[in-house]
Amino acid sequence: GGATSGGDAGAGYPDQNITFVVPFSAGGPTDVVTRMIAEPMAAKLGAKIVVQNAEGAGGTVGAGEVARAEPDGYTVLMHHIGMSTAPALYQNLGYKPLEDFEMVGLVTEVPMTVVARKDFAPTTLQELVTYVKANADKVTLANAGIGAASHLCGLLFQSATGVKLQEVPYEGTGPALTDLVGGQVDFMCDQTTNTSGQISSGKVKAYAVTTPERVKSLPDLPTTAEAGLPQLEVSVWHGLYVPTGTPQAVVQKLSEALKTALADPKVIDQMAKLGTAPVPAEDTTPQALRTKLEEQLGTWAKVIADAGVKAS
Ligand code: MLT
């Protein structure tokens, strides 16, 4: 592999396996979305895609590894809204989202659910708000580390309710959900791509979805607005990235393969069952992802500063 220099850079691409890096644990929502699109993308590209989990520090470890990888199209990063919150949360991030990556395209925007261990006392979102205000020092809130989507949603919950809770970080919300089902942690905010199964099977308690509209596959779950906490609104957009310097011909081939995968009926059906959907075809382009990332970097820097959270 490796890109040849000059105009035909990337012409023979791909001629070896491609690694898709997931910056969170296997079995979590980021991993699930990646494995959904990897198969049809591999078919379109005519190469094998190997999914590799590179956990740690709310997704920033994996993102940093891809920023420093060979810009030859054989290392691709799947990341989400955390790409736009990390700069406001980490003093020494080690990469610059807009400069150290080429954008491939947007993938999907996933709703979040507020879920709790089955026998947690509160039965509604309003009761949860009342309960945490009275028991802030005893309640544990799981997330996938500072910079994770679950961390951001937890931050929004704490600033909306004016409480500071004990946060329990995991390497991904896959393992966090296991502990929630086991009753080891009280509640968390996590994506429908991870929580839908446990909600439907009654293994966790669900209070609301964090989107303006209800989620079709979880019709009984009220929105946070209906449940009286309209400030808690966030959905987790995902994008594919390669290291800056990757030849444009390679970026285009990856973007085309992404567009094809998101038009695959199997992917559309799998996503619908897990409460989400592919982005429209026009958002699978490099420009669409760059525009989204630029806008989100500004949005979350302000929200995080207003919440009084300092980069650490
Ligand atoms: C997150 O909270 O950022 C992700 O859901 C973590 C994961 O994909 O495991």
GROMACS .gro file of C-alpha atoms and ligand atoms in nm:
model
  321
    1GLY     CA    1   0.000   0.000   0.000
    2GLY     CA    2   0.117   0.352   0.074
    3ALA     CA    3   0.035   0.647  -0.147
    4THR     CA    4   0.260   0.710  -0.446
    5SER     CA    5   0.362   1.075  -0.488
    6GLY     CA    6   0.225   1.315  -0.748
    7GLY     CA    7  -0.107   1.325  -0.931
    8ASP     CA    8  -0.185   0.954  -0.932
    9ALA     CA    9  -0.154   0.937  -0.552
   10GLY     CA   10  -0.395   0.675  -0.428
   11ALA     CA   11  -0.469   0.545  -0.779
   12GLY     CA   12  -0.425   0.179  -0.682
   13TYR     CA   13  -0.615   0.223  -0.357
   14PRO     CA   14  -0.711  -0.001  -0.187
   15ASP     CA   15  -0.464  -0.285  -0.231
   16GLN     CA   16  -0.451  -0.408   0.133
   17ASN     CA   17  -0.672  -0.434   0.446
   18ILE     CA   18  -0.812  -0.109   0.583
   19THR     CA   19  -0.825  -0.050   0.960
   20PHE     CA   20  -1.127   0.133   1.103
   21VAL     CA   21  -1.032   0.265   1.448
   22VAL     CA   22  -1.310   0.286   1.709
   23PRO     CA   23  -1.191   0.504   2.002
   24PHE     CA   24  -1.416   0.321   2.252
   25SER     CA   25  -1.459  -0.037   2.379
   26ALA     CA   26  -1.596  -0.316   2.162
   27GLY     CA   27  -1.970  -0.368   2.201
   28GLY     CA   28  -2.049  -0.001   2.263
   29PRO     CA   29  -2.252   0.228   2.037
   30THR     CA   30  -1.956   0.363   1.839
   31ASP     CA   31  -1.838   0.008   1.777
   32VAL     CA   32  -2.188  -0.105   1.674
   33VAL     CA   33  -2.228   0.175   1.415
   34THR     CA   34  -1.880   0.108   1.274
   35ARG     CA   35  -1.937  -0.265   1.229
   36MET     CA   36  -2.274  -0.194   1.061
   37ILE     CA   37  -2.115   0.008   0.780
   38ALA     CA   38  -1.779  -0.176   0.758
   39GLU     CA   39  -1.917  -0.473   0.566
   40PRO     CA   40  -2.093  -0.284   0.282
   41MET     CA   41  -1.805  -0.032   0.263
   42ALA     CA   42  -1.556  -0.321   0.229
   43ALA     CA   43  -1.765  -0.471  -0.049
   44LYS     CA   44  -1.775  -0.142  -0.238
   45LEU     CA   45  -1.402  -0.074  -0.189
   46GLY     CA   46  -1.297  -0.431  -0.270
   47ALA     CA   47  -1.084  -0.459   0.044
   48LYS     CA   48  -1.116  -0.614   0.389
   49ILE     CA   49  -1.198  -0.371   0.672
   50VAL     CA   50  -1.061  -0.462   1.015
   51VAL     CA   51  -1.228  -0.283   1.309
   52GLN     CA   52  -0.981  -0.202   1.587
   53ASN     CA   53  -1.084  -0.064   1.929
   54ALA     CA   54  -0.840   0.195   2.068
   55GLU     CA   55  -0.999   0.301   2.397
   56GLY     CA   56  -0.919   0.566   2.651
   57ALA     CA   57  -0.971   0.923   2.767
   58GLY     CA   58  -1.316   0.970   2.620
   59GLY     CA   59  -1.212   0.878   2.268
   60THR     CA   60  -0.910   1.109   2.251
   61VAL     CA   61  -0.654   0.825   2.262
   62GLY     CA   62  -0.792   0.660   1.948
   63ALA     CA   63  -0.838   0.992   1.769
   64GLY     CA   64  -0.477   1.086   1.846
   65GLU     CA   65  -0.349   0.755   1.709
   66VAL     CA   66  -0.525   0.813   1.377
   67ALA     CA   67  -0.404   1.174   1.360
   68ARG     CA   68  -0.049   1.036   1.367
   69ALA     CA   69  -0.108   0.740   1.133
   70GLU     CA   70   0.026   0.711   0.777
   71PRO     CA   71  -0.195   0.932   0.550
   72ASP     CA   72  -0.244   0.646   0.301
   73GLY     CA   73  -0.613   0.564   0.350
   74TYR     CA   74  -0.543   0.241   0.538
   75THR     CA   75  -0.624   0.390   0.881
   76VAL     CA   76  -0.971   0.543   0.919
   77LEU     CA   77  -1.123   0.693   1.236
   78MET     CA   78  -1.489   0.657   1.330
   79HIS     CA   79  -1.568   0.930   1.583
   80HIS     CA   80  -1.867   1.127   1.701
   81ILE     CA   81  -1.969   1.451   1.878
   82GLY     CA   82  -1.667   1.398   2.105
   83MET     CA   83  -1.448   1.525   1.819
   84SER     CA   84  -1.608   1.867   1.880
   85THR     CA   85  -1.605   1.868   2.263
   86ALA     CA   86  -1.250   1.741   2.332
   87PRO     CA   87  -1.068   2.070   2.254
   88ALA     CA   88  -1.271   2.246   2.529
   89LEU     CA   89  -1.209   1.960   2.776
   90TYR     CA   90  -0.839   1.873   2.729
   91GLN     CA   91  -0.553   2.120   2.765
   92ASN     CA   92  -0.301   1.898   2.585
   93LEU     CA   93  -0.517   1.721   2.332
   94GLY     CA   94  -0.231   1.622   2.099
   95TYR     CA   95  -0.431   1.682   1.781
   96LYS     CA   96  -0.627   1.961   1.614
   97PRO     CA   97  -0.958   1.827   1.477
   98LEU     CA   98  -0.982   2.061   1.178
   99GLU     CA   99  -0.612   2.048   1.080
  100ASP     CA  100  -0.488   1.696   1.158
  101PHE     CA  101  -0.766   1.513   0.972
  102GLU     CA  102  -0.920   1.497   0.628
  103MET     CA  103  -1.297   1.462   0.653
  104VAL     CA  104  -1.461   1.165   0.479
  105GLY     CA  105  -1.829   1.225   0.564
  106LEU     CA  106  -2.110   1.217   0.821
  107VAL     CA  107  -2.258   0.876   0.906
  108THR     CA  108  -2.557   0.897   1.142
  109GLU     CA  109  -2.703   1.108   1.421
  110VAL     CA  110  -2.804   0.891   1.720
  111PRO     CA  111  -3.054   0.985   1.995
  112MET     CA  112  -2.955   0.940   2.359
  113THR     CA  113  -3.161   0.783   2.636
  114VAL     CA  114  -3.151   0.852   3.010
  115VAL     CA  115  -3.138   0.505   3.166
  116ALA     CA  116  -3.098   0.371   3.521
  117ARG     CA  117  -3.044   0.041   3.699
  118LYS     CA  118  -3.373  -0.149   3.723
  119ASP     CA  119  -3.432  -0.099   4.097
  120PHE     CA  120  -3.322   0.266   4.115
  121ALA     CA  121  -3.592   0.453   4.312
  122PRO     CA  122  -3.698   0.729   4.063
  123THR     CA  123  -3.955   0.608   3.809
  124THR     CA  124  -3.982   0.923   3.596
  125LEU     CA  125  -3.737   1.192   3.475
  126GLN     CA  126  -3.899   1.442   3.713
  127GLU     CA  127  -3.854   1.201   4.005
  128LEU     CA  128  -3.491   1.153   3.897
  129VAL     CA  129  -3.435   1.529   3.905
  130THR     CA  130  -3.589   1.555   4.254
  131TYR     CA  131  -3.394   1.251   4.373
  132VAL     CA  132  -3.051   1.370   4.253
  133LYS     CA  133  -3.108   1.714   4.408
  134ALA     CA  134  -3.174   1.548   4.745
  135ASN     CA  135  -2.902   1.280   4.713
  136ALA     CA  136  -2.633   1.436   4.489
  137ASP     CA  137  -2.348   1.300   4.705
  138LYS     CA  138  -2.475   0.941   4.682
  139VAL     CA  139  -2.578   0.909   4.315
  140THR     CA  140  -2.333   0.760   4.061
  141LEU     CA  141  -2.345   0.859   3.693
  142ALA     CA  142  -2.161   0.639   3.441
  143ASN     CA  143  -1.992   0.763   3.124
  144ALA     CA  144  -1.722   0.665   2.875
  145GLY     CA  145  -1.467   0.922   2.999
  146ILE     CA  146  -1.425   1.297   2.965
  147GLY     CA  147  -1.505   1.385   2.604
  148ALA     CA  148  -1.745   1.097   2.548
  149ALA     CA  149  -2.101   1.162   2.430
  150SER     CA  150  -2.224   1.009   2.755
  151HIS     CA  151  -2.001   1.254   2.944
  152LEU     CA  152  -2.141   1.552   2.751
  153CYS     CA  153  -2.501   1.440   2.812
  154GLY     CA  154  -2.421   1.392   3.182
  155LEU     CA  155  -2.269   1.740   3.191
  156LEU     CA  156  -2.587   1.886   3.038
  157PHE     CA  157  -2.798   1.696   3.292
  158GLN     CA  158  -2.592   1.827   3.585
  159SER     CA  159  -2.596   2.187   3.466
  160ALA     CA  160  -2.972   2.169   3.390
  161THR     CA  161  -3.044   2.035   3.741
  162GLY     CA  162  -2.773   2.232   3.923
  163VAL     CA  163  -2.619   1.923   4.083
  164LYS     CA  164  -2.268   1.777   4.079
  165LEU     CA  165  -2.275   1.396   4.073
  166GLN     CA  166  -2.007   1.131   4.123
  167GLU     CA  167  -1.910   1.031   3.767
  168VAL     CA  168  -1.785   0.675   3.703
  169PRO     CA  169  -1.578   0.659   3.381
  170TYR     CA  170  -1.554   0.346   3.166
  171GLU     CA  171  -1.359   0.276   2.846
  172GLY     CA  172  -1.689   0.270   2.663
  173THR     CA  173  -2.062   0.261   2.736
  174GLY     CA  174  -2.067  -0.106   2.643
  175PRO     CA  175  -1.899  -0.199   2.973
  176ALA     CA  176  -2.084   0.084   3.150
  177LEU     CA  177  -2.419  -0.066   3.048
  178THR     CA  178  -2.310  -0.407   3.176
  179ASP     CA  179  -2.251  -0.251   3.520
  180LEU     CA  180  -2.583  -0.065   3.501
  181VAL     CA  181  -2.767  -0.391   3.430
  182GLY     CA  182  -2.571  -0.542   3.719
  183GLY     CA  183  -2.678  -0.258   3.948
  184GLN     CA  184  -2.320  -0.139   4.016
  185VAL     CA  185  -2.390   0.218   3.899
  186ASP     CA  186  -2.707   0.426   3.924
  187PHE     CA  187  -2.776   0.588   3.588
  188MET     CA  188  -2.632   0.722   3.263
  189CYS     CA  189  -2.703   0.892   2.933
  190ASP     CA  190  -2.629   0.662   2.641
  191GLN     CA  191  -2.713   0.616   2.278
  192THR     CA  192  -3.010   0.412   2.156
  193THR     CA  193  -2.763   0.205   1.948
  194ASN     CA  194  -2.648   0.060   2.282
  195THR     CA  195  -2.945   0.084   2.518
  196SER     CA  196  -3.239  -0.019   2.295
  197GLY     CA  197  -3.206  -0.391   2.366
  198GLN     CA  198  -3.179  -0.354   2.744
  199ILE     CA  199  -3.467  -0.105   2.752
  200SER     CA  200  -3.695  -0.337   2.551
  201SER     CA  201  -3.600  -0.636   2.768
  202GLY     CA  202  -3.666  -0.437   3.087
  203LYS     CA  203  -3.311  -0.494   3.217
  204VAL     CA  204  -3.272  -0.117   3.269
  205LYS     CA  205  -3.517   0.159   3.352
  206ALA     CA  206  -3.557   0.428   3.082
  207TYR     CA  207  -3.676   0.782   3.155
  208ALA     CA  208  -3.658   0.975   2.827
  209VAL     CA  209  -3.494   1.030   2.490
  210THR     CA  210  -3.287   1.345   2.441
  211THR     CA  211  -3.427   1.435   2.098
  212PRO     CA  212  -3.706   1.682   2.014
  213GLU     CA  213  -3.920   1.397   1.872
  214ARG     CA  214  -3.985   1.053   2.017
  215VAL     CA  215  -3.783   0.761   1.875
  216LYS     CA  216  -4.003   0.535   1.656
  217SER     CA  217  -3.844   0.215   1.788
  218LEU     CA  218  -3.899   0.328   2.151
  219PRO     CA  219  -4.248   0.479   2.116
  220ASP     CA  220  -4.333   0.475   2.490
  221LEU     CA  221  -4.029   0.678   2.589
  222PRO     CA  222  -4.113   1.047   2.636
  223THR     CA  223  -3.879   1.317   2.509
  224THR     CA  224  -3.690   1.516   2.774
  225ALA     CA  225  -3.903   1.817   2.674
  226GLU     CA  226  -4.226   1.623   2.740
  227ALA     CA  227  -4.076   1.506   3.070
  228GLY     CA  228  -4.000   1.862   3.182
  229LEU     CA  229  -3.625   1.890   3.111
  230PRO     CA  230  -3.611   2.056   2.766
  231GLN     CA  231  -3.251   2.174   2.822
  232LEU     CA  232  -3.136   1.812   2.804
  233GLU     CA  233  -3.130   1.791   2.426
  234VAL     CA  234  -2.836   1.630   2.245
  235SER     CA  235  -2.792   1.378   1.966
  236VAL     CA  236  -2.469   1.206   1.874
  237TRP     CA  237  -2.354   1.275   1.519
  238HIS     CA  238  -2.081   1.044   1.384
  239GLY     CA  239  -1.820   1.101   1.112
  240LEU     CA  240  -1.536   0.919   0.937
  241TYR     CA  241  -1.188   1.079   0.926
  242VAL     CA  242  -0.843   1.000   0.782
  243PRO     CA  243  -0.509   1.164   0.868
  244THR     CA  244  -0.440   1.494   0.693
  245GLY     CA  245  -0.235   1.447   0.377
  246THR     CA  246  -0.434   1.145   0.263
  247PRO     CA  247  -0.466   1.177  -0.119
  248GLN     CA  248  -0.798   1.327  -0.232
  249ALA     CA  249  -0.860   1.030  -0.464
  250VAL     CA  250  -0.853   0.805  -0.156
  251VAL     CA  251  -1.081   1.037   0.044
  252GLN     CA  252  -1.330   1.039  -0.243
  253LYS     CA  253  -1.326   0.656  -0.272
  254LEU     CA  254  -1.397   0.629   0.103
  255SER     CA  255  -1.673   0.889   0.084
  256GLU     CA  256  -1.837   0.709  -0.210
  257ALA     CA  257  -1.818   0.377  -0.024
  258LEU     CA  258  -1.974   0.543   0.284
  259LYS     CA  259  -2.259   0.679   0.072
  260THR     CA  260  -2.318   0.333  -0.078
  261ALA     CA  261  -2.315   0.167   0.265
  262LEU     CA  262  -2.570   0.414   0.403
  263ALA     CA  263  -2.802   0.341   0.111
  264ASP     CA  264  -2.781  -0.035   0.187
  265PRO     CA  265  -3.129  -0.159   0.296
  266LYS     CA  266  -2.966  -0.385   0.559
  267VAL     CA  267  -2.787  -0.088   0.720
  268ILE     CA  268  -3.104   0.125   0.707
  269ASP     CA  269  -3.302  -0.156   0.874
  270GLN     CA  270  -3.036  -0.225   1.142
  271MET     CA  271  -3.014   0.144   1.225
  272ALA     CA  272  -3.394   0.182   1.242
  273LYS     CA  273  -3.416  -0.109   1.487
  274LEU     CA  274  -3.163   0.073   1.708
  275GLY     CA  275  -3.339   0.408   1.698
  276THR     CA  276  -3.136   0.585   1.435
  277ALA     CA  277  -3.093   0.635   1.059
  278PRO     CA  278  -2.821   0.715   0.803
  279VAL     CA  279  -2.760   1.083   0.726
  280PRO     CA  280  -2.896   1.198   0.385
  281ALA     CA  281  -2.666   1.114   0.091
  282GLU     CA  282  -2.554   1.477   0.055
  283ASP     CA  283  -2.414   1.470   0.410
  284THR     CA  284  -2.177   1.182   0.335
  285THR     CA  285  -1.934   1.427   0.170
  286PRO     CA  286  -1.611   1.569   0.319
  287GLN     CA  287  -1.751   1.922   0.309
  288ALA     CA  288  -2.067   1.827   0.499
  289LEU     CA  289  -1.859   1.680   0.782
  290ARG     CA  290  -1.623   1.980   0.789
  291THR     CA  291  -1.915   2.221   0.812
  292LYS     CA  292  -2.074   2.017   1.092
  293LEU     CA  293  -1.749   1.989   1.287
  294GLU     CA  294  -1.673   2.362   1.258
  295GLU     CA  295  -2.021   2.455   1.382
  296GLN     CA  296  -2.017   2.198   1.666
  297LEU     CA  297  -1.672   2.303   1.791
  298GLY     CA  298  -1.811   2.653   1.846
  299THR     CA  299  -2.138   2.534   2.000
  300TRP     CA  300  -1.987   2.301   2.261
  301ALA     CA  301  -1.695   2.527   2.353
  302LYS     CA  302  -1.956   2.781   2.464
  303VAL     CA  303  -2.184   2.530   2.641
  304ILE     CA  304  -1.887   2.376   2.827
  305ALA     CA  305  -1.753   2.718   2.930
  306ASP     CA  306  -2.103   2.832   3.039
  307ALA     CA  307  -2.129   2.512   3.247
  308GLY     CA  308  -1.814   2.626   3.427
  309VAL     CA  309  -1.614   2.323   3.310
  310LYS     CA  310  -1.244   2.392   3.257
  311ALA     CA  311  -1.014   2.196   3.027
  312SER     CA  312  -0.800   1.960   3.235
  313MLT     C1  313  -1.981   0.768   2.425
  313MLT     O1  314  -2.039   0.773   2.533
  313MLT     O2  315  -1.913   0.856   2.375
  313MLT     C2  316  -1.992   0.643   2.347
  313MLT     O3  317  -2.122   0.598   2.357
  313MLT     C3  318  -1.899   0.544   2.407
  313MLT     C4  319  -1.899   0.416   2.330
  313MLT     O4  320  -1.926   0.416   2.207
  313MLT     O5  321  -1.870   0.316   2.395
   0.00000   0.00000   0.00000
